[in-house]
JSON list of C-alpha atoms in Angstrom, two decimals:
[
{"chain": "A", "resi": 1, "resn": "UNK", "atom": "CA", "xyz": [0.00, 0.00, 0.00]},
{"chain": "A", "resi": 2, "resn": "UNK", "atom": "CA", "xyz": [0.87, 3.67, -0.09]},
{"chain": "A", "resi": 3, "resn": "UNK", "atom": "CA", "xyz": [3.31, 5.11, 2.45]},
{"chain": "A", "resi": 4, "resn": "UNK", "atom": "CA", "xyz": [3.59, 8.87, 2.96]},
{"chain": "A", "resi": 5, "resn": "UNK", "atom": "CA", "xyz": [6.43, 10.42, 4.94]},
{"chain": "A", "resi": 6, "resn": "UNK", "atom": "CA", "xyz": [6.33, 14.04, 6.09]},
{"chain": "A", "resi": 7, "resn": "UNK", "atom": "CA", "xyz": [9.04, 16.35, 7.39]},
{"chain": "A", "resi": 8, "resn": "UNK", "atom": "CA", "xyz": [9.62, 18.21, 9.60]},
{"chain": "A", "resi": 9, "resn": "UNK", "atom": "CA", "xyz": [7.37, 17.18, 12.46]},
{"chain": "A", "resi": 10, "resn": "UNK", "atom": "CA", "xyz": [7.59, 20.65, 13.97]},
{"chain": "A", "resi": 11, "resn": "UNK", "atom": "CA", "xyz": [8.46, 23.97, 12.38]},
{"chain": "A", "resi": 12, "resn": "UNK", "atom": "CA", "xyz": [8.79, 27.37, 13.99]},
{"chain": "A", "resi": 13, "resn": "UNK", "atom": "CA", "xyz": [9.09, 30.50, 11.86]},
{"chain": "A", "resi": 14, "resn": "UNK", "atom": "CA", "xyz": [8.85, 34.20, 12.50]},
{"chain": "A", "resi": 15, "resn": "UNK", "atom": "CA", "xyz": [5.90, 36.10, 11.17]},
{"chain": "A", "resi": 16, "resn": "UNK", "atom": "CA", "xyz": [6.55, 37.16, 7.61]},
{"chain": "A", "resi": 17, "resn": "UNK", "atom": "CA", "xyz": [9.01, 34.37, 6.90]},
{"chain": "A", "resi": 18, "resn": "UNK", "atom": "CA", "xyz": [8.31, 31.41, 4.60]},
{"chain": "A", "resi": 19, "resn": "UNK", "atom": "CA", "xyz": [7.56, 27.86, 5.70]},
{"chain": "A", "resi": 20, "resn": "UNK", "atom": "CA", "xyz": [8.20, 24.71, 3.69]},
{"chain": "A", "resi": 21, "resn": "UNK", "atom": "CA", "xyz": [6.88, 21.24, 4.47]},
{"chain": "A", "resi": 22, "resn": "UNK", "atom": "CA", "xyz": [7.99, 18.23, 2.46]},
{"chain": "A", "resi": 23, "resn": "UNK", "atom": "CA", "xyz": [6.42, 14.85, 1.80]},
{"chain": "A", "resi": 24, "resn": "UNK", "atom": "CA", "xyz": [7.40, 11.73, -0.08]},
{"chain": "A", "resi": 25, "resn": "UNK", "atom": "CA", "xyz": [5.16, 8.93, -1.29]},
{"chain": "A", "resi": 26, "resn": "UNK", "atom": "CA", "xyz": [5.85, 5.39, -2.38]},
{"chain": "A", "resi": 27, "resn": "UNK", "atom": "CA", "xyz": [3.09, 4.33, -4.77]},
{"chain": "A", "resi": 28, "resn": "UNK", "atom": "CA", "xyz": [3.68, 5.48, -8.33]},
{"chain": "A", "resi": 29, "resn": "UNK", "atom": "CA", "xyz": [-0.05, 5.04, -8.99]},
{"chain": "A", "resi": 30, "resn": "UNK", "atom": "CA", "xyz": [-0.86, 7.95, -6.69]},
{"chain": "A", "resi": 31, "resn": "UNK", "atom": "CA", "xyz": [-1.92, 10.98, -8.69]},
{"chain": "A", "resi": 32, "resn": "UNK", "atom": "CA", "xyz": [-3.74, 13.22, -6.24]},
{"chain": "A", "resi": 33, "resn": "UNK", "atom": "CA", "xyz": [-1.97, 15.13, -3.46]},
{"chain": "A", "resi": 34, "resn": "UNK", "atom": "CA", "xyz": [-4.01, 17.30, -1.10]},
{"chain": "A", "resi": 35, "resn": "UNK", "atom": "CA", "xyz": [-2.83, 19.32, 1.88]},
{"chain": "A", "resi": 36, "resn": "UNK", "atom": "CA", "xyz": [-4.98, 19.71, 4.97]},
{"chain": "A", "resi": 37, "resn": "UNK", "atom": "CA", "xyz": [-4.74, 22.17, 7.85]},
{"chain": "A", "resi": 38, "resn": "UNK", "atom": "CA", "xyz": [-5.95, 21.17, 11.30]},
{"chain": "A", "resi": 39, "resn": "UNK", "atom": "CA", "xyz": [-6.57, 23.76, 13.98]},
{"chain": "A", "resi": 40, "resn": "UNK", "atom": "CA", "xyz": [-6.82, 22.83, 17.62]},
{"chain": "A", "resi": 41, "resn": "UNK", "atom": "CA", "xyz": [-10.01, 20.97, 18.43]},
{"chain": "A", "resi": 42, "resn": "UNK", "atom": "CA", "xyz": [-11.18, 20.81, 14.83]},
{"chain": "A", "resi": 43, "resn": "UNK", "atom": "CA", "xyz": [-11.13, 18.38, 11.96]},
{"chain": "A", "resi": 44, "resn": "UNK", "atom": "CA", "xyz": [-8.64, 18.78, 9.10]},
{"chain": "A", "resi": 45, "resn": "UNK", "atom": "CA", "xyz": [-9.61, 21.17, 6.32]},
{"chain": "A", "resi": 46, "resn": "UNK", "atom": "CA", "xyz": [-8.38, 21.14, 2.74]},
{"chain": "A", "resi": 47, "resn": "UNK", "atom": "CA", "xyz": [-6.21, 24.14, 1.86]},
{"chain": "A", "resi": 48, "resn": "UNK", "atom": "CA", "xyz": [-4.84, 23.15, -1.55]},
{"chain": "A", "resi": 49, "resn": "UNK", "atom": "CA", "xyz": [-4.49, 20.09, -3.74]},
{"chain": "A", "resi": 50, "resn": "UNK", "atom": "CA", "xyz": [-2.56, 19.12, -6.84]},
{"chain": "A", "resi": 51, "resn": "UNK", "atom": "CA", "xyz": [-2.92, 16.39, -9.42]},
{"chain": "A", "resi": 52, "resn": "UNK", "atom": "CA", "xyz": [-0.06, 14.60, -11.09]},
{"chain": "A", "resi": 53, "resn": "UNK", "atom": "CA", "xyz": [-0.57, 16.30, -14.44]},
{"chain": "A", "resi": 54, "resn": "UNK", "atom": "CA", "xyz": [0.53, 19.59, -12.87]},
{"chain": "A", "resi": 55, "resn": "UNK", "atom": "CA", "xyz": [3.94, 20.44, -11.40]},
{"chain": "A", "resi": 56, "resn": "UNK", "atom": "CA", "xyz": [2.95, 23.46, -9.36]},
{"chain": "A", "resi": 57, "resn": "UNK", "atom": "CA", "xyz": [-0.16, 25.16, -8.09]},
{"chain": "A", "resi": 58, "resn": "UNK", "atom": "CA", "xyz": [-0.51, 28.42, -6.25]},
{"chain": "A", "resi": 59, "resn": "UNK", "atom": "CA", "xyz": [-3.31, 30.02, -4.26]},
{"chain": "A", "resi": 60, "resn": "UNK", "atom": "CA", "xyz": [-2.41, 33.40, -2.79]},
{"chain": "A", "resi": 61, "resn": "UNK", "atom": "CA", "xyz": [0.26, 32.75, -0.12]},
{"chain": "A", "resi": 62, "resn": "UNK", "atom": "CA", "xyz": [0.13, 28.98, -0.49]},
{"chain": "A", "resi": 63, "resn": "UNK", "atom": "CA", "xyz": [1.81, 26.92, -3.20]},
{"chain": "A", "resi": 64, "resn": "UNK", "atom": "CA", "xyz": [2.40, 23.24, -3.73]},
{"chain": "A", "resi": 65, "resn": "UNK", "atom": "CA", "xyz": [5.01, 21.65, -5.96]},
{"chain": "A", "resi": 66, "resn": "UNK", "atom": "CA", "xyz": [5.13, 18.07, -7.19]},
{"chain": "A", "resi": 67, "resn": "UNK", "atom": "CA", "xyz": [8.06, 16.03, -8.52]},
{"chain": "A", "resi": 68, "resn": "UNK", "atom": "CA", "xyz": [6.63, 12.79, -9.85]},
{"chain": "A", "resi": 69, "resn": "UNK", "atom": "CA", "xyz": [10.01, 11.35, -10.75]},
{"chain": "A", "resi": 70, "resn": "UNK", "atom": "CA", "xyz": [11.31, 11.72, -7.23]},
{"chain": "A", "resi": 71, "resn": "UNK", "atom": "CA", "xyz": [7.90, 11.03, -5.70]},
{"chain": "A", "resi": 72, "resn": "UNK", "atom": "CA", "xyz": [7.90, 14.06, -3.50]},
{"chain": "A", "resi": 73, "resn": "UNK", "atom": "CA", "xyz": [5.73, 17.11, -3.06]},
{"chain": "A", "resi": 74, "resn": "UNK", "atom": "CA", "xyz": [6.01, 20.21, -0.93]},
{"chain": "A", "resi": 75, "resn": "UNK", "atom": "CA", "xyz": [3.87, 22.92, 0.63]},
{"chain": "A", "resi": 76, "resn": "UNK", "atom": "CA", "xyz": [5.15, 26.46, 0.62]},
{"chain": "A", "resi": 77, "resn": "UNK", "atom": "CA", "xyz": [3.60, 29.20, 2.74]},
{"chain": "A", "resi": 78, "resn": "UNK", "atom": "CA", "xyz": [4.91, 32.70, 2.18]},
{"chain": "A", "resi": 79, "resn": "UNK", "atom": "CA", "xyz": [4.53, 35.77, 4.37]},
{"chain": "A", "resi": 80, "resn": "UNK", "atom": "CA", "xyz": [3.41, 33.62, 7.28]},
{"chain": "A", "resi": 81, "resn": "UNK", "atom": "CA", "xyz": [0.92, 35.02, 9.76]},
{"chain": "A", "resi": 82, "resn": "UNK", "atom": "CA", "xyz": [0.01, 33.92, 13.31]},
{"chain": "A", "resi": 83, "resn": "UNK", "atom": "CA", "xyz": [-3.23, 32.41, 12.01]},
{"chain": "A", "resi": 84, "resn": "UNK", "atom": "CA", "xyz": [-1.17, 30.00, 9.91]},
{"chain": "A", "resi": 85, "resn": "UNK", "atom": "CA", "xyz": [-0.18, 28.26, 13.15]},
{"chain": "A", "resi": 86, "resn": "UNK", "atom": "CA", "xyz": [-1.71, 24.78, 12.98]},
{"chain": "A", "resi": 87, "resn": "UNK", "atom": "CA", "xyz": [-0.91, 21.18, 12.12]},
{"chain": "A", "resi": 88, "resn": "UNK", "atom": "CA", "xyz": [-0.52, 20.52, 8.41]},
{"chain": "A", "resi": 89, "resn": "UNK", "atom": "CA", "xyz": [-1.01, 17.12, 6.79]},
{"chain": "A", "resi": 90, "resn": "UNK", "atom": "CA", "xyz": [-0.03, 16.00, 3.34]},
{"chain": "A", "resi": 91, "resn": "UNK", "atom": "CA", "xyz": [-1.82, 13.07, 1.72]},
{"chain": "A", "resi": 92, "resn": "UNK", "atom": "CA", "xyz": [-1.66, 10.92, -1.38]},
{"chain": "A", "resi": 93, "resn": "UNK", "atom": "CA", "xyz": [-4.43, 9.15, -3.25]},
{"chain": "A", "resi": 94, "resn": "UNK", "atom": "CA", "xyz": [-5.33, 7.72, -6.61]},
{"chain": "A", "resi": 95, "resn": "UNK", "atom": "CA", "xyz": [-7.94, 9.13, -8.94]},
{"chain": "A", "resi": 96, "resn": "UNK", "atom": "CA", "xyz": [-8.40, 6.30, -11.39]},
{"chain": "A", "resi": 97, "resn": "UNK", "atom": "CA", "xyz": [-8.71, 6.82, -15.13]},
{"chain": "A", "resi": 98, "resn": "UNK", "atom": "CA", "xyz": [-12.36, 6.58, -15.98]},
{"chain": "A", "resi": 99, "resn": "UNK", "atom": "CA", "xyz": [-13.01, 7.53, -12.40]},
{"chain": "A", "resi": 100, "resn": "UNK", "atom": "CA", "xyz": [-16.69, 8.03, -11.88]},
{"chain": "A", "resi": 101, "resn": "UNK", "atom": "CA", "xyz": [-17.92, 10.70, -9.56]},
{"chain": "A", "resi": 102, "resn": "UNK", "atom": "CA", "xyz": [-19.29, 9.37, -6.33]},
{"chain": "A", "resi": 103, "resn": "UNK", "atom": "CA", "xyz": [-16.72, 6.61, -6.07]},
{"chain": "A", "resi": 104, "resn": "UNK", "atom": "CA", "xyz": [-13.96, 8.24, -4.07]},
{"chain": "A", "resi": 105, "resn": "UNK", "atom": "CA", "xyz": [-10.63, 6.62, -3.43]},
{"chain": "A", "resi": 106, "resn": "UNK", "atom": "CA", "xyz": [-8.91, 6.61, -0.08]},
{"chain": "A", "resi": 107, "resn": "UNK", "atom": "CA", "xyz": [-6.15, 8.96, 1.02]},
{"chain": "A", "resi": 108, "resn": "UNK", "atom": "CA", "xyz": [-3.01, 8.05, 2.93]},
{"chain": "A", "resi": 109, "resn": "UNK", "atom": "CA", "xyz": [-1.97, 10.87, 5.24]},
{"chain": "A", "resi": 110, "resn": "UNK", "atom": "CA", "xyz": [1.47, 11.94, 6.41]},
{"chain": "A", "resi": 111, "resn": "UNK", "atom": "CA", "xyz": [2.23, 12.20, 10.10]},
{"chain": "A", "resi": 112, "resn": "UNK", "atom": "CA", "xyz": [1.69, 15.95, 10.27]},
{"chain": "A", "resi": 113, "resn": "UNK", "atom": "CA", "xyz": [3.79, 19.08, 10.80]},
{"chain": "A", "resi": 114, "resn": "UNK", "atom": "CA", "xyz": [3.08, 21.42, 13.67]},
{"chain": "A", "resi": 115, "resn": "UNK", "atom": "CA", "xyz": [3.74, 24.93, 12.40]},
{"chain": "A", "resi": 116, "resn": "UNK", "atom": "CA", "xyz": [4.22, 27.71, 14.90]},
{"chain": "A", "resi": 117, "resn": "UNK", "atom": "CA", "xyz": [4.39, 31.28, 13.62]},
{"chain": "A", "resi": 118, "resn": "UNK", "atom": "CA", "xyz": [5.90, 33.57, 16.20]},
{"chain": "A", "resi": 119, "resn": "UNK", "atom": "CA", "xyz": [5.58, 37.33, 16.39]},
{"chain": "B", "resi": 1, "resn": "UNK", "atom": "CA", "xyz": [-25.09, 23.31, 4.91]},
{"chain": "B", "resi": 2, "resn": "UNK", "atom": "CA", "xyz": [-24.22, 22.34, 8.48]},
{"chain": "B", "resi": 3, "resn": "UNK", "atom": "CA", "xyz": [-21.25, 20.32, 7.38]},
{"chain": "B", "resi": 4, "resn": "UNK", "atom": "CA", "xyz": [-20.45, 16.83, 8.60]},
{"chain": "B", "resi": 5, "resn": "UNK", "atom": "CA", "xyz": [-22.13, 16.19, 11.94]},
{"chain": "B", "resi": 6, "resn": "UNK", "atom": "CA", "xyz": [-20.70, 13.82, 14.52]},
{"chain": "B", "resi": 7, "resn": "UNK", "atom": "CA", "xyz": [-22.07, 12.75, 17.85]},
{"chain": "B", "resi": 8, "resn": "UNK", "atom": "CA", "xyz": [-21.25, 12.59, 20.61]},
{"chain": "B", "resi": 9, "resn": "UNK", "atom": "CA", "xyz": [-18.42, 15.13, 20.70]},
{"chain": "B", "resi": 10, "resn": "UNK", "atom": "CA", "xyz": [-16.96, 13.54, 23.79]},
{"chain": "B", "resi": 11, "resn": "UNK", "atom": "CA", "xyz": [-17.39, 10.06, 25.16]},
{"chain": "B", "resi": 12, "resn": "UNK", "atom": "CA", "xyz": [-15.94, 8.64, 28.34]},
{"chain": "B", "resi": 13, "resn": "UNK", "atom": "CA", "xyz": [-16.58, 4.99, 29.01]},
{"chain": "B", "resi": 14, "resn": "UNK", "atom": "CA", "xyz": [-15.21, 2.10, 30.97]},
{"chain": "B", "resi": 15, "resn": "UNK", "atom": "CA", "xyz": [-13.27, -0.75, 29.49]},
{"chain": "B", "resi": 16, "resn": "UNK", "atom": "CA", "xyz": [-15.54, -3.46, 28.20]},
{"chain": "B", "resi": 17, "resn": "UNK", "atom": "CA", "xyz": [-18.46, -1.20, 27.39]},
{"chain": "B", "resi": 18, "resn": "UNK", "atom": "CA", "xyz": [-19.93, -0.80, 23.94]},
{"chain": "B", "resi": 19, "resn": "UNK", "atom": "CA", "xyz": [-19.34, 2.54, 22.22]},
{"chain": "B", "resi": 20, "resn": "UNK", "atom": "CA", "xyz": [-21.28, 3.84, 19.23]},
{"chain": "B", "resi": 21, "resn": "UNK", "atom": "CA", "xyz": [-20.13, 6.87, 17.29]},
{"chain": "B", "resi": 22, "resn": "UNK", "atom": "CA", "xyz": [-22.46, 8.52, 14.81]},
{"chain": "B", "resi": 23, "resn": "UNK", "atom": "CA", "xyz": [-21.97, 10.53, 11.66]},
{"chain": "B", "resi": 24, "resn": "UNK", "atom": "CA", "xyz": [-24.21, 12.44, 9.30]},
{"chain": "B", "resi": 25, "resn": "UNK", "atom": "CA", "xyz": [-22.41, 13.29, 6.05]},
{"chain": "B", "resi": 26, "resn": "UNK", "atom": "CA", "xyz": [-23.02, 16.37, 3.97]},
{"chain": "B", "resi": 27, "resn": "UNK", "atom": "CA", "xyz": [-26.19, 16.00, 1.95]},
{"chain": "B", "resi": 28, "resn": "UNK", "atom": "CA", "xyz": [-25.46, 14.84, -1.58]},
{"chain": "B", "resi": 29, "resn": "UNK", "atom": "CA", "xyz": [-22.07, 13.36, -0.77]},
{"chain": "B", "resi": 30, "resn": "UNK", "atom": "CA", "xyz": [-21.67, 9.79, -1.92]},
{"chain": "B", "resi": 31, "resn": "UNK", "atom": "CA", "xyz": [-18.59, 8.72, 0.00]},
{"chain": "B", "resi": 32, "resn": "UNK", "atom": "CA", "xyz": [-17.95, 8.53, 3.72]},
{"chain": "B", "resi": 33, "resn": "UNK", "atom": "CA", "xyz": [-14.73, 7.85, 5.62]},
{"chain": "B", "resi": 34, "resn": "UNK", "atom": "CA", "xyz": [-13.99, 6.98, 9.25]},
{"chain": "B", "resi": 35, "resn": "UNK", "atom": "CA", "xyz": [-10.57, 7.99, 10.62]},
{"chain": "B", "resi": 36, "resn": "UNK", "atom": "CA", "xyz": [-8.86, 7.60, 13.97]},
{"chain": "B", "resi": 37, "resn": "UNK", "atom": "CA", "xyz": [-6.30, 10.14, 15.18]},
{"chain": "B", "resi": 38, "resn": "UNK", "atom": "CA", "xyz": [-3.75, 9.54, 17.92]},
{"chain": "B", "resi": 39, "resn": "UNK", "atom": "CA", "xyz": [-0.42, 11.11, 18.77]},
{"chain": "B", "resi": 40, "resn": "UNK", "atom": "CA", "xyz": [1.39, 7.85, 18.16]},
{"chain": "B", "resi": 41, "resn": "UNK", "atom": "CA", "xyz": [-0.20, 6.76, 14.88]},
{"chain": "B", "resi": 42, "resn": "UNK", "atom": "CA", "xyz": [-1.42, 10.01, 13.38]},
{"chain": "B", "resi": 43, "resn": "UNK", "atom": "CA", "xyz": [-4.49, 10.02, 11.14]},
{"chain": "B", "resi": 44, "resn": "UNK", "atom": "CA", "xyz": [-5.47, 6.48, 10.15]},
{"chain": "B", "resi": 45, "resn": "UNK", "atom": "CA", "xyz": [-8.23, 5.49, 7.76]},
{"chain": "B", "resi": 46, "resn": "UNK", "atom": "CA", "xyz": [-10.41, 2.81, 9.34]},
{"chain": "B", "resi": 47, "resn": "UNK", "atom": "CA", "xyz": [-13.03, 2.22, 6.66]},
{"chain": "B", "resi": 48, "resn": "UNK", "atom": "CA", "xyz": [-14.74, 4.00, 3.81]},
{"chain": "B", "resi": 49, "resn": "UNK", "atom": "CA", "xyz": [-18.03, 3.67, 1.96]},
{"chain": "B", "resi": 50, "resn": "UNK", "atom": "CA", "xyz": [-19.07, 4.58, -1.56]},
{"chain": "B", "resi": 51, "resn": "UNK", "atom": "CA", "xyz": [-22.80, 4.86, -2.12]},
{"chain": "B", "resi": 52, "resn": "UNK", "atom": "CA", "xyz": [-23.41, 3.22, 1.29]},
{"chain": "B", "resi": 53, "resn": "UNK", "atom": "CA", "xyz": [-21.31, 0.16, 0.37]},
{"chain": "B", "resi": 54, "resn": "UNK", "atom": "CA", "xyz": [-18.12, -0.58, 2.36]},
{"chain": "B", "resi": 55, "resn": "UNK", "atom": "CA", "xyz": [-15.20, -0.47, -0.06]},
{"chain": "B", "resi": 56, "resn": "UNK", "atom": "CA", "xyz": [-12.13, -0.89, 2.11]},
{"chain": "B", "resi": 57, "resn": "UNK", "atom": "CA", "xyz": [-12.13, -1.91, 5.77]},
{"chain": "B", "resi": 58, "resn": "UNK", "atom": "CA", "xyz": [-8.50, -2.96, 5.91]},
{"chain": "B", "resi": 59, "resn": "UNK", "atom": "CA", "xyz": [-7.81, -0.24, 8.45]},
{"chain": "B", "resi": 60, "resn": "UNK", "atom": "CA", "xyz": [-10.26, -1.58, 11.00]},
{"chain": "B", "resi": 61, "resn": "UNK", "atom": "CA", "xyz": [-7.95, -2.70, 13.78]},
{"chain": "B", "resi": 62, "resn": "UNK", "atom": "CA", "xyz": [-9.85, -5.69, 15.12]},
{"chain": "B", "resi": 63, "resn": "UNK", "atom": "CA", "xyz": [-13.14, -7.51, 15.06]},
{"chain": "B", "resi": 64, "resn": "UNK", "atom": "CA", "xyz": [-14.16, -5.36, 17.98]},
{"chain": "B", "resi": 65, "resn": "UNK", "atom": "CA", "xyz": [-14.67, -2.55, 15.47]},
{"chain": "B", "resi": 66, "resn": "UNK", "atom": "CA", "xyz": [-17.61, -2.49, 13.07]},
{"chain": "B", "resi": 67, "resn": "UNK", "atom": "CA", "xyz": [-19.14, 0.19, 10.86]},
{"chain": "B", "resi": 68, "resn": "UNK", "atom": "CA", "xyz": [-22.42, 0.49, 9.06]},
{"chain": "B", "resi": 69, "resn": "UNK", "atom": "CA", "xyz": [-24.02, 2.90, 6.65]},
{"chain": "B", "resi": 70, "resn": "UNK", "atom": "CA", "xyz": [-27.70, 1.99, 6.41]},
{"chain": "B", "resi": 71, "resn": "UNK", "atom": "CA", "xyz": [-28.52, 4.99, 4.23]},
{"chain": "B", "resi": 72, "resn": "UNK", "atom": "CA", "xyz": [-26.88, 7.96, 2.54]},
{"chain": "B", "resi": 73, "resn": "UNK", "atom": "CA", "xyz": [-27.35, 10.23, 5.52]},
{"chain": "B", "resi": 74, "resn": "UNK", "atom": "CA", "xyz": [-26.15, 8.15, 8.45]},
{"chain": "B", "resi": 75, "resn": "UNK", "atom": "CA", "xyz": [-23.24, 5.99, 9.52]},
{"chain": "B", "resi": 76, "resn": "UNK", "atom": "CA", "xyz": [-22.13, 4.40, 12.77]},
{"chain": "B", "resi": 77, "resn": "UNK", "atom": "CA", "xyz": [-18.82, 3.15, 14.08]},
{"chain": "B", "resi": 78, "resn": "UNK", "atom": "CA", "xyz": [-19.15, 0.68, 16.92]},
{"chain": "B", "resi": 79, "resn": "UNK", "atom": "CA", "xyz": [-16.53, -0.65, 19.30]},
{"chain": "B", "resi": 80, "resn": "UNK", "atom": "CA", "xyz": [-17.51, -3.67, 21.37]},
{"chain": "B", "resi": 81, "resn": "UNK", "atom": "CA", "xyz": [-15.94, -4.27, 23.80]},
{"chain": "B", "resi": 82, "resn": "UNK", "atom": "CA", "xyz": [-13.94, -1.08, 24.19]},
{"chain": "B", "resi": 83, "resn": "UNK", "atom": "CA", "xyz": [-10.37, -1.04, 25.52]},
{"chain": "B", "resi": 84, "resn": "UNK", "atom": "CA", "xyz": [-8.16, 1.78, 26.85]},
{"chain": "B", "resi": 85, "resn": "UNK", "atom": "CA", "xyz": [-6.01, 1.65, 23.68]},
{"chain": "B", "resi": 86, "resn": "UNK", "atom": "CA", "xyz": [-9.07, 2.67, 21.68]},
{"chain": "B", "resi": 87, "resn": "UNK", "atom": "CA", "xyz": [-8.84, 6.13, 23.23]},
{"chain": "B", "resi": 88, "resn": "UNK", "atom": "CA", "xyz": [-8.46, 8.57, 20.36]},
{"chain": "B", "resi": 89, "resn": "UNK", "atom": "CA", "xyz": [-10.27, 11.20, 18.34]},
{"chain": "B", "resi": 90, "resn": "UNK", "atom": "CA", "xyz": [-12.48, 9.62, 15.70]},
{"chain": "B", "resi": 91, "resn": "UNK", "atom": "CA", "xyz": [-13.28, 11.66, 12.60]},
{"chain": "B", "resi": 92, "resn": "UNK", "atom": "CA", "xyz": [-15.89, 11.14, 9.97]},
{"chain": "B", "resi": 93, "resn": "UNK", "atom": "CA", "xyz": [-15.42, 12.74, 6.55]},
{"chain": "B", "resi": 94, "resn": "UNK", "atom": "CA", "xyz": [-17.52, 12.86, 3.41]},
{"chain": "B", "resi": 95, "resn": "UNK", "atom": "CA", "xyz": [-16.90, 13.80, -0.19]},
{"chain": "B", "resi": 96, "resn": "UNK", "atom": "CA", "xyz": [-18.78, 14.10, -3.43]},
{"chain": "B", "resi": 97, "resn": "UNK", "atom": "CA", "xyz": [-15.96, 12.10, -4.97]},
{"chain": "B", "resi": 98, "resn": "UNK", "atom": "CA", "xyz": [-15.53, 14.16, -8.09]},
{"chain": "B", "resi": 99, "resn": "UNK", "atom": "CA", "xyz": [-18.79, 15.97, -8.61]},
{"chain": "B", "resi": 100, "resn": "UNK", "atom": "CA", "xyz": [-18.07, 19.57, -9.56]},
{"chain": "B", "resi": 101, "resn": "UNK", "atom": "CA", "xyz": [-14.50, 18.38, -10.08]},
{"chain": "B", "resi": 102, "resn": "UNK", "atom": "CA", "xyz": [-13.92, 18.36, -6.31]},
{"chain": "B", "resi": 103, "resn": "UNK", "atom": "CA", "xyz": [-12.36, 15.53, -4.36]},
{"chain": "B", "resi": 104, "resn": "UNK", "atom": "CA", "xyz": [-12.18, 17.42, -1.09]},
{"chain": "B", "resi": 105, "resn": "UNK", "atom": "CA", "xyz": [-12.93, 15.39, 2.00]},
{"chain": "B", "resi": 106, "resn": "UNK", "atom": "CA", "xyz": [-14.96, 17.41, 4.48]},
{"chain": "B", "resi": 107, "resn": "UNK", "atom": "CA", "xyz": [-14.19, 16.40, 8.05]},
{"chain": "B", "resi": 108, "resn": "UNK", "atom": "CA", "xyz": [-16.52, 16.54, 10.99]},
{"chain": "B", "resi": 109, "resn": "UNK", "atom": "CA", "xyz": [-15.46, 17.99, 14.35]},
{"chain": "B", "resi": 110, "resn": "UNK", "atom": "CA", "xyz": [-14.55, 14.57, 15.69]},
{"chain": "B", "resi": 111, "resn": "UNK", "atom": "CA", "xyz": [-15.52, 12.48, 18.70]},
{"chain": "B", "resi": 112, "resn": "UNK", "atom": "CA", "xyz": [-12.98, 12.35, 21.50]},
{"chain": "B", "resi": 113, "resn": "UNK", "atom": "CA", "xyz": [-13.20, 8.89, 23.02]},
{"chain": "B", "resi": 114, "resn": "UNK", "atom": "CA", "xyz": [-11.66, 8.08, 26.37]},
{"chain": "B", "resi": 115, "resn": "UNK", "atom": "CA", "xyz": [-11.79, 4.49, 27.62]},
{"chain": "B", "resi": 116, "resn": "UNK", "atom": "CA", "xyz": [-10.79, 4.07, 31.25]}
]
């Protein structure tokens, strides 16, 4: 099965600096890579995702890059703010060719990165 | 929409007791997932359903765990008998699985289970 490794486990940055979280996956069939943010006492929430036909995707201060050859993908947060403090999870899954809506595939999550943005 | 609804939010029970966790997915979503989160093991997928049918239950730790989805708007995760090592936060998530080109899993607030 799929195995996702995530680093670092904790990350502390000063407000305004950039933060980078890296993940690797093992299953070459994986083609969908979402990132989730979990705030204290809440469930994870999707912040950005990327599919294997794209190498990079950006949404305001958040960007994700994917290297299929090396089987790794990264989350980049620029101009960090205190509200970015949370636990971030990467995940990998497979959207099958001919995939029919309503038949979701499972995700394998990384172990999480606790990001602390200090003033 | 109210989002994914889970109940109870907190459950404290004694070892050996039966525990039932409940989940109402977002209306119109066809897929439902049960996860367990602990410090040691992170976020683990226990089981997931597509169109109310269990697709993959390989993450269910033991026969003490069972899950059902009798209809599109309700699912249960049952632990019988419960053990202290079952203490964790249990999340339910649902997704439309591709409708509107979205594969986002929407997570509920979780049920914090403590087995003493």
